[in-house]
Coordinates of C-alpha atoms and ligand atoms in Angstrom, one line a residue:
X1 CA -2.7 -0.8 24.6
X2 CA -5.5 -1.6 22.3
X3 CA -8.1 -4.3 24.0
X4 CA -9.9 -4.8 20.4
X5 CA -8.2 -4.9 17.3
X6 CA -10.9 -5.8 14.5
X7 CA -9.5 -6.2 10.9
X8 CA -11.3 -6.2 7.5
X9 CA -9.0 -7.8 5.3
X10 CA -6.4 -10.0 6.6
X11 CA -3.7 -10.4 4.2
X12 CA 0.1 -8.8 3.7
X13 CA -1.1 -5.4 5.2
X14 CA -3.9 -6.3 8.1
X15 CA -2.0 -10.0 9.2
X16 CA 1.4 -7.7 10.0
X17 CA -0.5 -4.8 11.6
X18 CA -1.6 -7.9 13.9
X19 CA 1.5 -9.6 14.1
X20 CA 3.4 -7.0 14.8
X21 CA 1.0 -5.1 17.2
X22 CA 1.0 -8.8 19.2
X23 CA 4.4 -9.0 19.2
X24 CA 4.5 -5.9 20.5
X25 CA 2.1 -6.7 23.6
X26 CA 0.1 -4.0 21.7
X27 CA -3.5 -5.9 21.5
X28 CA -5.3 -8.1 23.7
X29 CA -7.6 -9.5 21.2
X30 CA -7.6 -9.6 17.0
X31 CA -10.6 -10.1 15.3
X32 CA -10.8 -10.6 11.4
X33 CA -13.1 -10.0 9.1
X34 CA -12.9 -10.7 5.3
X35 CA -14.0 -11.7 2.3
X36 CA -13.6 -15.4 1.7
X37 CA -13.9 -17.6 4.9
X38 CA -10.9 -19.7 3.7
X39 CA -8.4 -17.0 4.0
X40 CA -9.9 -16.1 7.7
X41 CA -9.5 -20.0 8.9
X42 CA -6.0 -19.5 7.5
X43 CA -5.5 -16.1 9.1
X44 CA -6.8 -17.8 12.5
X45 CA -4.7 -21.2 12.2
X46 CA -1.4 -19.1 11.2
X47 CA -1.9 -17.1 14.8
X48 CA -3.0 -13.7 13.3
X49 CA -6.1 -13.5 14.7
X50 CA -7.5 -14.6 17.2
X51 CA -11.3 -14.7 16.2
X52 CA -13.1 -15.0 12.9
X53 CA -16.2 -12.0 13.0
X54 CA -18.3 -9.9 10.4
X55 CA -19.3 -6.5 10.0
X56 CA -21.5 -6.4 12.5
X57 CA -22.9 -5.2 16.5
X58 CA -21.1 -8.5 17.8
X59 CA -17.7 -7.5 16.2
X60 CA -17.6 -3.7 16.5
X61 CA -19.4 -2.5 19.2
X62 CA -16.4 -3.4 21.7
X63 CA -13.8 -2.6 19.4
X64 CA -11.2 0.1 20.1
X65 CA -9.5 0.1 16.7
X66 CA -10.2 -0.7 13.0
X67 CA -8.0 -1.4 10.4
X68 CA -10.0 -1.7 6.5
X69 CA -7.1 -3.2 4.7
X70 CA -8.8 -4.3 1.5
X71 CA -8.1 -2.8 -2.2
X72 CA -9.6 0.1 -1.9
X73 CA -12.4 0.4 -4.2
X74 CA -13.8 -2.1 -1.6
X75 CA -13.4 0.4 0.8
X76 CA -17.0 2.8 0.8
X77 CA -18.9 -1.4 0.9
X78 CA -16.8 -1.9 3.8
X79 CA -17.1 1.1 5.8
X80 CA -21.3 1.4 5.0
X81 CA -21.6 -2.1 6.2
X82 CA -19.2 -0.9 9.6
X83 CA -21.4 2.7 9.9
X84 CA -24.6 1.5 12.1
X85 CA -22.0 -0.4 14.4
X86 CA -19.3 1.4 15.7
X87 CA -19.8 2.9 19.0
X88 CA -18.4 7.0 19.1
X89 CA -15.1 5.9 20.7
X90 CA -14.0 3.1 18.5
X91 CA -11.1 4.7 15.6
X92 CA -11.4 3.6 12.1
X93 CA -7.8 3.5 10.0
X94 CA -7.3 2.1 6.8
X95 CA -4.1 0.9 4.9
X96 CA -5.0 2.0 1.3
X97 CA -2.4 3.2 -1.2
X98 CA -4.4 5.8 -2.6
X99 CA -6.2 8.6 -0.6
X100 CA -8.7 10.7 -2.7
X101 CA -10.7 8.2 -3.3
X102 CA -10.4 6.3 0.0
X103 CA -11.4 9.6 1.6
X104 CA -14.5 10.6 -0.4
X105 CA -15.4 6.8 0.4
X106 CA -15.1 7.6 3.8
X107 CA -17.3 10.4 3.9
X108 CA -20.1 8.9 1.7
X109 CA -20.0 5.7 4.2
X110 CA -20.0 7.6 7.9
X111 CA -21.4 10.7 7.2
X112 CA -20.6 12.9 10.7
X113 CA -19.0 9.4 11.6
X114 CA -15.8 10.7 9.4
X115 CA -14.4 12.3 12.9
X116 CA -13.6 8.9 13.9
X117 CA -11.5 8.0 10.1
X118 CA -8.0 8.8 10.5
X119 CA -6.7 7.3 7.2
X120 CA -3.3 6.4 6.9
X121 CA -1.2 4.6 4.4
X122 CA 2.0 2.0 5.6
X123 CA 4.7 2.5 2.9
X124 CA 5.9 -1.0 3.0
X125 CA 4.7 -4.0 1.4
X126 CA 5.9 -7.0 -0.8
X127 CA 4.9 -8.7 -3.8
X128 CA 3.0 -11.3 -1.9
X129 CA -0.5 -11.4 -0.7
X130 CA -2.6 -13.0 1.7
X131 CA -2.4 -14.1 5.6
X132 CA 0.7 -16.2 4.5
X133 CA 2.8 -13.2 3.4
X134 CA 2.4 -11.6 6.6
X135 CA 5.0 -10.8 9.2
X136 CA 5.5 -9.2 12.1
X137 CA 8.4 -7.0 11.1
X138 CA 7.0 -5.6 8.1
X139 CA 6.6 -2.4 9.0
X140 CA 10.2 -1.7 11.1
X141 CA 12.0 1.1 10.1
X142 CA 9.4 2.1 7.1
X143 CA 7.6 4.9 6.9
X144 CA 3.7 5.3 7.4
X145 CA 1.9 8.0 6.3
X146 CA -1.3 9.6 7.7
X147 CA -3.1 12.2 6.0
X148 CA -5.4 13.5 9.0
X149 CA -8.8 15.0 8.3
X150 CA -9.8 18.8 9.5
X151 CA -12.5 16.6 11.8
X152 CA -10.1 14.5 13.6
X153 CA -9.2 15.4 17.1
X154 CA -5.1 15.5 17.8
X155 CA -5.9 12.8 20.4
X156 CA -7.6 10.6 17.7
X157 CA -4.6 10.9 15.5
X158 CA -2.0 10.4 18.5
X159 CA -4.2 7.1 19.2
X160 CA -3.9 6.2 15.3
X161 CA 0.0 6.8 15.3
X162 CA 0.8 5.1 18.2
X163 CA -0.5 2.2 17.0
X164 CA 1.5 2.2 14.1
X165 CA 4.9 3.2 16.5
X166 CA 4.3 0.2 17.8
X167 CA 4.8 -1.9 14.8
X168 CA 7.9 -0.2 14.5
X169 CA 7.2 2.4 12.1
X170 CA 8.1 5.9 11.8
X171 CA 5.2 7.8 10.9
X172 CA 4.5 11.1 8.8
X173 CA 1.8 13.4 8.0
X174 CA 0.9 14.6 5.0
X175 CA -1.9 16.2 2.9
X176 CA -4.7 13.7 0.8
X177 CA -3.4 15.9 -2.7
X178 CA 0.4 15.6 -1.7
X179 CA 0.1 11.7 -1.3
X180 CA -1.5 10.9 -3.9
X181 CA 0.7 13.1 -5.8
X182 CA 3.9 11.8 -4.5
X183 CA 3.0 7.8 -4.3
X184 CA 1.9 8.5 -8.5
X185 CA 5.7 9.0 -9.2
X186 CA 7.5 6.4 -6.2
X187 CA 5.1 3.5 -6.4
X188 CA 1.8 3.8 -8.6
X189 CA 4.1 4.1 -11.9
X190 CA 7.0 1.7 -11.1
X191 CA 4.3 -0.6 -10.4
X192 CA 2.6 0.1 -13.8
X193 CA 6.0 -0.1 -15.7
X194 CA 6.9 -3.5 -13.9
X195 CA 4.0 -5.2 -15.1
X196 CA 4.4 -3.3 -18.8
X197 CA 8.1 -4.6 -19.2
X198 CA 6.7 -8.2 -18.4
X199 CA 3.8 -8.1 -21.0
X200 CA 6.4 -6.5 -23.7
X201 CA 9.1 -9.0 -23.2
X202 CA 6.2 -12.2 -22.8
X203 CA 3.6 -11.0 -25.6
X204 CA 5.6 -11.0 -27.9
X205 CA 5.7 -14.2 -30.4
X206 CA 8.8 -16.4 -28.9
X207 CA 8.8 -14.7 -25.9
X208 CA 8.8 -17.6 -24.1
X209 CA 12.2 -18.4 -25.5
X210 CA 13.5 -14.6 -24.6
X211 CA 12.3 -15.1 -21.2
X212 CA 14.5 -17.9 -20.6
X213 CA 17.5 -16.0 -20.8
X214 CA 16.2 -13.6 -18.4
X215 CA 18.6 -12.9 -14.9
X216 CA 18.6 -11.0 -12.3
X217 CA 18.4 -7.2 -13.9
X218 CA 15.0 -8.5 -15.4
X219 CA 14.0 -10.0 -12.1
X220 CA 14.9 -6.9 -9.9
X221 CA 13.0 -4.4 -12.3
X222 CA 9.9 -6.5 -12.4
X223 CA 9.7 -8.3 -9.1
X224 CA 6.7 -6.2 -8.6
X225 CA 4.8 -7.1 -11.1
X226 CA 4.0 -10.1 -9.0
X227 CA 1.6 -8.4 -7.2
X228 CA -1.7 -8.3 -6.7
X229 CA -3.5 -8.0 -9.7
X230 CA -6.8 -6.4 -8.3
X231 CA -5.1 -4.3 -5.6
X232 CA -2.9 -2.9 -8.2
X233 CA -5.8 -2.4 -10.9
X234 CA -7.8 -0.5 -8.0
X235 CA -4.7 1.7 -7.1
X236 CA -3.9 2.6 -10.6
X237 CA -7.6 3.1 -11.4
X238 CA -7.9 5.7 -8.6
X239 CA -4.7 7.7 -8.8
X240 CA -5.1 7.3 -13.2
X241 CA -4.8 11.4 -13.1
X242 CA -2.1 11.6 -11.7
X243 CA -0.5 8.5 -12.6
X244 CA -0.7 9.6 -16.2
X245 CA 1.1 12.7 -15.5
X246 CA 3.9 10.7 -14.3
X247 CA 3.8 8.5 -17.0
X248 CA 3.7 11.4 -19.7
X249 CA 6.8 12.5 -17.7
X250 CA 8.6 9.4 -17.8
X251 CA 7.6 8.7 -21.9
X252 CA 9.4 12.5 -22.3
X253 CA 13.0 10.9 -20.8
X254 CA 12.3 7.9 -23.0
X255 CA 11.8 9.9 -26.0
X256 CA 15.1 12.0 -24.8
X257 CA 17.2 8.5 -24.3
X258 CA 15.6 7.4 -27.7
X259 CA 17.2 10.5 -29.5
X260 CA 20.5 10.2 -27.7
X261 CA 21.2 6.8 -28.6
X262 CA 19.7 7.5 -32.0
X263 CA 22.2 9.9 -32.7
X264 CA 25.1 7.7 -31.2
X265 CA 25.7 10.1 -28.1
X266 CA 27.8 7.7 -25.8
X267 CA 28.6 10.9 -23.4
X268 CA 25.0 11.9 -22.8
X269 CA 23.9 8.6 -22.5
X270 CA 26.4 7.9 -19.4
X271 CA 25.6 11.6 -18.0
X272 CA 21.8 10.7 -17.5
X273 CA 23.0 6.8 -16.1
X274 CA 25.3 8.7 -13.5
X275 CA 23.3 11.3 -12.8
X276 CA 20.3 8.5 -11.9
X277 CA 23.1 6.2 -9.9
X278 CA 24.2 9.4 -8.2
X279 CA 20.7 10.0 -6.8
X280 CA 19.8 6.1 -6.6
X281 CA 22.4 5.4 -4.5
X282 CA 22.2 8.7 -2.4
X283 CA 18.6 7.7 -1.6
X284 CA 19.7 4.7 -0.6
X285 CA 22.1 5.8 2.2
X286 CA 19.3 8.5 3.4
X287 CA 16.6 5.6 3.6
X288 CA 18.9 2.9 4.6
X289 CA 16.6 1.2 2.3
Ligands
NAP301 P1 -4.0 -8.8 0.3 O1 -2.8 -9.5 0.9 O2 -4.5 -9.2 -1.0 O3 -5.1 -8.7 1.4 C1 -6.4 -8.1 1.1 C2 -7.4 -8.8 1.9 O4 -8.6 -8.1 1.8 C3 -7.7 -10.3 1.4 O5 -7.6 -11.1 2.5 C4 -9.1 -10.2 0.9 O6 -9.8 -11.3 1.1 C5 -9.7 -9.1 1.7 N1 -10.8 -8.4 1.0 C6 -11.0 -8.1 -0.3 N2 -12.2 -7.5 -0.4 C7 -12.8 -7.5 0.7 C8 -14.1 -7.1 1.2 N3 -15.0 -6.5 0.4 N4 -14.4 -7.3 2.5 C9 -13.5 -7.9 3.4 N5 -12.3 -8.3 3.0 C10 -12.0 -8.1 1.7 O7 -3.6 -7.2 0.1 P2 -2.7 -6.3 0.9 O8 -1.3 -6.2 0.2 O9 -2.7 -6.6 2.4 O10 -3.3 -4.8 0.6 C11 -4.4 -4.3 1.5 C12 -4.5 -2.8 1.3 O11 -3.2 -2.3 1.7 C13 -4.8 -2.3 -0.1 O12 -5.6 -1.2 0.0 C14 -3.4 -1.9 -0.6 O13 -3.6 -0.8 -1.5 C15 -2.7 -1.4 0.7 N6 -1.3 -1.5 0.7 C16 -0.6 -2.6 0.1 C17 0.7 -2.7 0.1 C18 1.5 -3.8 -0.6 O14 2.6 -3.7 -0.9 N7 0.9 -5.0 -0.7 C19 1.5 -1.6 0.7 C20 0.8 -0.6 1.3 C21 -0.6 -0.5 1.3 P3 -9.8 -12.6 0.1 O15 -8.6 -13.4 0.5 O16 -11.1 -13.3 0.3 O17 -9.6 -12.1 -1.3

């Protein structure tokens, strides 16, 4: 039972780790803090949070838990303006898809404070933004990963996990290099190839005209890239390594499909369709996705 939630940055992420921690009978008390005051008086009227506060004594000294659920190259401004105000037993999470960076933030912003930064990452999320696109379900069933620091204590990491069970999640740990690694191929670069597809099939001249006929294979493969633009710039920005290694992958089975239907191979074409359904839809069972 948390007494103090605070949250910096209440949109999708930070208004359904409130929702859902409320509905849960999780929190006593949900403070906000943010960015522009419109989106807090929104936050507050919608029943997110319960108080509107800053990055300050007033806020944090009494809190139990943090959440930072901003794009994350706001993160190191948000946790050096947190720093001179968190008491040693309040825990400092964050939501942000990429963890290198989020973790060398973390250390330049709290210094021996880092003991009390368990980061963590909720594998869930939509294509819509802001306290409006939050729900209290959001995280049910999904996975949430934490990539715990050699400083945390077990107990700080329990306390960190718990309160993501409690929004229904299932949660997993996993190293900073292995995340980063892994979320480059499932989420950085379908993101990145969404939002490509789009300005390929719209930039060109017409394509107004060619996007009118568009149905619901075009929508499905680039109903992502409806998403935020600066969150997504930020993530792609920090993970470009190894987001480019994925992409240089993924140009190599372009350049194969290119040469197959080049050369009018109908048989390989199909083998590399069934052997992608084979595995699409067996992921799809596992996950029960
Ligand atoms: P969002 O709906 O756009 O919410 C982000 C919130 O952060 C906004 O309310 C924004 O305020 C606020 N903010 C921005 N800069 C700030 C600052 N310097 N100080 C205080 N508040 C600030 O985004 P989201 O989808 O919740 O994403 C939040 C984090 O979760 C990101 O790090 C993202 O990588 C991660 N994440 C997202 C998803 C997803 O699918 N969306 C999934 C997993 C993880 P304004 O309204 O004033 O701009």
């Amino acid at each position: 039972m948390l007494r103090k939630l605070v949250v910096v940055g209440v949109g999708l992420i930070g208004g359904s780790f409130a929702l859902a921690l409320k509905a849960a009978g999780a929190v006593d008390h949900v403070v906000g803090v943010g960015r522009r005051e419109t989106t807090l008086e929104r936050a507050r009227a919608l029943g997110i949070i319960d108080a509107i506060g800053a990055l300050e004594a007033s806020t944090l000294s009494d809190a139990d838990l943090v959440l930072v659920s901003v794009p994350v190259a706001q993160t190191e401004k948000v946790l050096a303006a947190l720093a001179p105000h968190l008491r040693a037993t309040t825990l400092v999470t964050d939501a942000g898809s990429t963890k290198h960076d989020v973790v060398a933030a973390a250390r330049a912003a709290l210094g021996t404070g880092i003991r009390q930064f368990v980061p963590g990452h909720p594998i869930a999320g939509t294509e819509h933004s802001g306290p409006e696109a939050a729900f209290a379900e959001l995280f049910r069933g999904r996975n949430v990963v934490l990539t715990p620091l050699e400083e945390n204590s077990a107990q700080d990491v329990a306390r960190v996990r718990r309160a993501w069970e409690n929004c229904g999640a299932r949660v997993r740990e996993i190293g900073v290099t292995e995340h980063d690694r892994i979320l480059a191929a499932v989420s950085h670069l379908p993101h990145l190839l969404a939002y490509a597809l789009v300005d390929h099939v719209t930039g060109r001249p017409g394509g107004e005209r060619f996007i009118s006929f568009a149905a619901g294979g075009f929508r499905d493969f680039t109903r992502i890239a409806s998403s935020h633009s600066e969150m997504w710039r930020d993530i792609c920005m920090a993970n470009r390594i190894g987001l480019i290694e994925e992409l240089d992958g993924y140009t190599v089975i372009l350049q194969e499909l290119r040469a197959i239907l080049e050369r009018g191979d109908a048989l390989a074409l199909q083998a590399v369709f069934e052997r992608a359904r084979e595995a699409r839809n067996h992921w799809l069972e596992q996950s029960g996705t």
